[in-house]
Short mmCIF file of C-alpha atoms in Angstrom, two decimals:
data_model
loop_
_atom_site.label_atom_id
_atom_site.label_comp_id
_atom_site.label_asym_id
_atom_site.label_seq_id
_atom_site.Cartn_x
_atom_site.Cartn_y
_atom_site.Cartn_z
CA MET A 1 0.42 0.18 -0.50
CA ILE A 2 1.44 3.98 -1.24
CA ASN A 3 0.38 6.58 1.64
CA PHE A 4 0.32 9.15 0.37
CA GLU A 5 -1.76 12.81 2.41
CA LYS A 6 -4.39 14.04 -0.47
CA PHE A 7 -5.82 18.33 0.10
CA GLU A 8 -6.60 21.52 -1.89
CA LEU A 9 -5.59 24.17 -1.17
CA ASP A 10 -7.97 27.40 -1.84
CA ASN A 11 -7.19 28.01 -5.96
CA GLY A 12 -7.79 25.22 -6.95
CA LEU A 13 -5.02 22.98 -7.18
CA LYS A 14 -5.49 19.71 -5.72
CA VAL A 15 -2.11 18.29 -4.03
CA ILE A 16 -1.11 14.73 -3.20
CA VAL A 17 2.33 14.26 -1.70
CA HIS A 18 3.80 10.49 -1.14
CA ARG A 19 7.07 10.13 1.45
CA ASP A 20 9.69 8.31 0.32
CA LYS A 21 13.07 8.12 2.73
CA SER A 22 14.53 5.29 0.75
CA THR A 23 15.21 7.53 -2.22
CA PRO A 24 17.30 11.04 -2.59
CA ILE A 25 14.51 12.23 -5.38
CA VAL A 26 11.94 13.41 -6.01
CA ALA A 27 9.43 13.23 -8.75
CA PHE A 28 6.98 16.39 -9.27
CA ASN A 29 4.22 15.89 -10.95
CA LEU A 30 1.24 18.17 -12.43
CA LEU A 31 -1.28 16.80 -14.79
CA TYR A 32 -3.52 19.23 -15.94
CA ASP A 33 -7.66 18.23 -16.69
CA VAL A 34 -6.57 18.57 -20.72
CA GLY A 35 -6.15 17.07 -23.35
CA ALA A 36 -7.07 16.20 -27.36
CA ARG A 37 -11.00 16.50 -26.20
CA ASP A 38 -10.98 19.63 -25.18
CA GLU A 39 -10.90 21.46 -27.86
CA ASP A 40 -12.50 22.76 -30.32
CA PRO A 41 -13.42 20.10 -34.34
CA THR A 42 -11.67 23.37 -36.30
CA ARG A 43 -9.31 23.43 -34.79
CA THR A 44 -7.39 20.40 -33.08
CA GLY A 45 -3.61 19.93 -31.50
CA PHE A 46 -3.95 22.56 -29.49
CA ALA A 47 -3.26 20.51 -26.28
CA HIS A 48 -0.75 18.66 -28.00
CA LEU A 49 1.35 22.15 -29.21
CA PHE A 50 0.65 23.21 -25.56
CA GLU A 51 2.86 20.09 -23.82
CA HIS A 52 5.76 22.15 -26.35
CA LEU A 53 5.09 25.48 -26.26
CA MET A 54 5.35 25.29 -21.88
CA PHE A 55 8.90 24.51 -22.32
CA GLY A 56 9.43 27.41 -24.28
CA GLY A 57 9.61 29.39 -20.96
CA SER A 58 8.37 31.49 -18.69
CA VAL A 59 8.45 35.88 -18.14
CA ASN A 60 10.58 35.00 -15.85
CA ILE A 61 12.52 32.05 -16.38
CA SER A 62 13.58 31.83 -20.46
CA ASN A 63 15.03 28.53 -20.26
CA TYR A 64 13.05 26.02 -18.18
CA ASP A 65 15.48 23.42 -19.08
CA GLU A 66 18.72 24.26 -17.97
CA ILE A 67 17.04 25.32 -15.10
CA VAL A 68 16.20 21.11 -13.78
CA GLU A 69 19.99 20.11 -16.41
CA LYS A 70 21.88 22.22 -13.21
CA ALA A 71 19.48 21.32 -10.51
CA GLY A 72 20.41 18.04 -11.91
CA GLY A 73 16.80 16.85 -12.64
CA GLN A 74 15.00 15.75 -16.15
CA ASN A 75 11.53 16.64 -17.29
CA ASN A 76 9.40 15.47 -20.14
CA ALA A 77 6.08 15.45 -21.23
CA PHE A 78 2.90 13.60 -22.86
CA THR A 79 -0.47 15.10 -23.97
CA SER A 80 -3.62 11.95 -24.78
CA ASN A 81 -7.12 12.91 -25.29
CA ASP A 82 -7.39 13.36 -21.30
CA ILE A 83 -4.56 15.48 -19.78
CA THR A 84 -1.84 16.49 -20.09
CA ASN A 85 1.07 15.44 -17.66
CA TYR A 86 4.43 17.73 -16.65
CA TYR A 87 7.20 15.58 -15.02
CA ILE A 88 10.57 17.20 -13.45
CA THR A 89 13.43 14.62 -11.77
CA LEU A 90 15.35 16.07 -9.58
CA PRO A 91 17.16 15.70 -5.92
CA LYS A 92 15.46 16.36 -3.25
CA GLU A 93 17.71 19.07 -2.28
CA ASN A 94 16.02 20.92 -5.36
CA LEU A 95 12.97 20.46 -5.24
CA GLU A 96 12.01 24.33 -4.81
CA HIS A 97 13.65 24.50 -8.62
CA ALA A 98 10.22 22.45 -9.76
CA PHE A 99 7.36 24.36 -7.58
CA ARG A 100 9.34 27.26 -9.14
CA LEU A 101 8.92 26.95 -12.57
CA GLU A 102 5.66 25.57 -11.91
CA SER A 103 4.09 28.25 -10.83
CA ASP A 104 5.37 30.82 -12.88
CA ARG A 105 4.23 29.17 -16.51
CA MET A 106 0.94 28.41 -14.80
CA LEU A 107 0.63 31.51 -13.73
CA SER A 108 3.06 33.97 -16.73
CA LEU A 109 3.94 31.45 -19.59
CA ALA A 110 5.32 33.64 -22.38
CA PHE A 111 3.35 33.96 -24.96
CA THR A 112 6.05 35.67 -27.62
CA PRO A 113 5.18 35.32 -31.31
CA LYS A 114 8.58 33.48 -31.70
CA SER A 115 7.53 30.69 -28.92
CA LEU A 116 4.80 30.36 -31.02
CA GLU A 117 6.01 30.08 -34.50
CA VAL A 118 9.44 27.59 -33.09
CA GLN A 119 7.17 25.57 -31.77
CA ARG A 120 4.19 25.25 -34.38
CA GLN A 121 6.04 24.33 -36.58
CA VAL A 122 8.22 21.49 -34.80
CA VAL A 123 4.18 19.83 -34.42
CA VAL A 124 3.89 20.91 -37.40
CA GLU A 125 6.55 18.87 -38.47
CA GLU A 126 6.21 15.85 -36.38
CA PHE A 127 2.83 15.67 -37.64
CA LYS A 128 3.96 15.31 -41.43
CA GLN A 129 7.41 12.77 -40.51
CA ASN A 130 4.48 10.28 -38.02
CA TYR A 131 1.30 10.57 -40.33
CA LEU A 132 1.91 12.30 -43.32
CA ASN A 133 5.32 10.64 -44.53
CA GLN A 134 4.95 6.91 -43.10
CA PRO A 135 2.85 4.51 -44.86
CA TYR A 136 -0.13 3.68 -43.50
CA GLY A 137 0.43 6.98 -41.26
CA ASP A 138 -2.53 8.16 -41.85
CA ILE A 139 -4.74 4.53 -40.64
CA HIS A 140 -5.03 6.24 -37.36
CA LEU A 141 -6.82 9.67 -38.89
CA LEU A 142 -8.98 7.70 -41.04
CA LEU A 143 -9.58 5.12 -38.10
CA ARG A 144 -10.49 6.92 -35.90
CA PRO A 145 -14.09 9.67 -37.62
CA LEU A 146 -14.80 6.02 -37.90
CA ALA A 147 -14.73 4.21 -34.61
CA TYR A 148 -16.42 7.88 -32.85
CA LYS A 149 -19.06 9.41 -35.30
CA LYS A 150 -19.40 12.07 -32.28
CA HIS A 151 -16.41 11.54 -29.84
CA PRO A 152 -14.30 13.91 -29.43
CA TYR A 153 -11.69 11.07 -29.41
CA GLN A 154 -12.87 11.48 -33.45
CA TRP A 155 -8.95 12.87 -33.78
CA PRO A 156 -6.05 11.50 -32.37
CA THR A 157 -3.76 14.51 -30.30
CA ILE A 158 -1.38 15.58 -32.60
CA GLY A 159 -4.47 16.75 -34.51
CA LYS A 160 -7.55 16.64 -37.08
CA GLU A 161 -5.15 17.95 -39.97
CA VAL A 162 -1.88 20.21 -39.46
CA SER A 163 -3.28 23.14 -40.59
CA HIS A 164 -5.16 23.05 -37.97
CA ILE A 165 -2.09 25.00 -36.35
CA GLU A 166 0.03 26.34 -39.23
CA ASN A 167 -3.24 28.54 -38.22
CA ALA A 168 -3.20 28.38 -35.40
CA THR A 169 -3.08 32.93 -33.89
CA MET A 170 -2.02 33.49 -31.17
CA ASP A 171 -5.42 34.62 -29.58
CA GLU A 172 -7.23 31.38 -30.21
CA VAL A 173 -4.11 29.79 -28.20
CA LYS A 174 -3.74 32.11 -25.45
CA SER A 175 -7.83 31.41 -25.21
CA PHE A 176 -7.34 27.89 -24.88
CA PHE A 177 -4.44 28.72 -22.61
CA TYR A 178 -6.58 31.36 -19.92
CA LYS A 179 -8.89 28.03 -20.11
CA HIS A 180 -6.84 25.04 -19.42
CA TYR A 181 -4.17 26.04 -17.72
CA ALA A 182 -5.30 27.41 -14.34
CA PRO A 183 -4.59 25.32 -10.76
CA ASN A 184 -8.32 24.26 -10.19
CA ASN A 185 -7.78 22.08 -13.54
CA ALA A 186 -4.75 20.54 -12.34
CA ILE A 187 -3.54 18.00 -9.70
CA LEU A 188 -0.36 18.07 -8.15
CA VAL A 189 2.09 14.86 -6.82
CA VAL A 190 4.86 15.55 -5.18
CA ALA A 191 6.96 12.04 -4.20
CA GLY A 192 10.24 11.64 -2.51
CA ASP A 193 11.84 11.99 0.49
CA VAL A 194 9.43 15.35 1.20
CA GLU A 195 7.76 16.61 4.38
CA THR A 196 4.33 17.84 3.29
#
């Protein structure tokens, strides 16, 4: 059995803390209750785009990965139809860095035209590489609408069509962020040799 404490902050953030004294490493996991299912059918791929945009820095922290690496940690993320999950593992002595990084990008993600364009191109290339430039790569694009007639699972996490990301405007991107990436739509799990 895994023992943990669970509580909710005044801002709606749900928190789970598991103390494990056997390791000097802490796992810091921030799960947002947003995925491809939450997208407008005419603007798909936004949750996956944000998986990338969130690493583009915040107003106060321009290089997210560098801070994690200098703190001896590593990070990554994944998006599904239902959730978007960001995680960091780092030495327990450097846990404060994870709190600072995540709170800053949740509060003040840097929305710059350059960041949007860079990440848009990354996602567009990923779409082309995995779905359009592979033999039978488009099978999931074609099968999902057959399996799900009136459900947001009709499209994969990367989106229905590449043009949705290619034509995404800054206003649309900001609107999606402010609607979904807030404390009351997230669960934070911290596991390691920590005290609540």
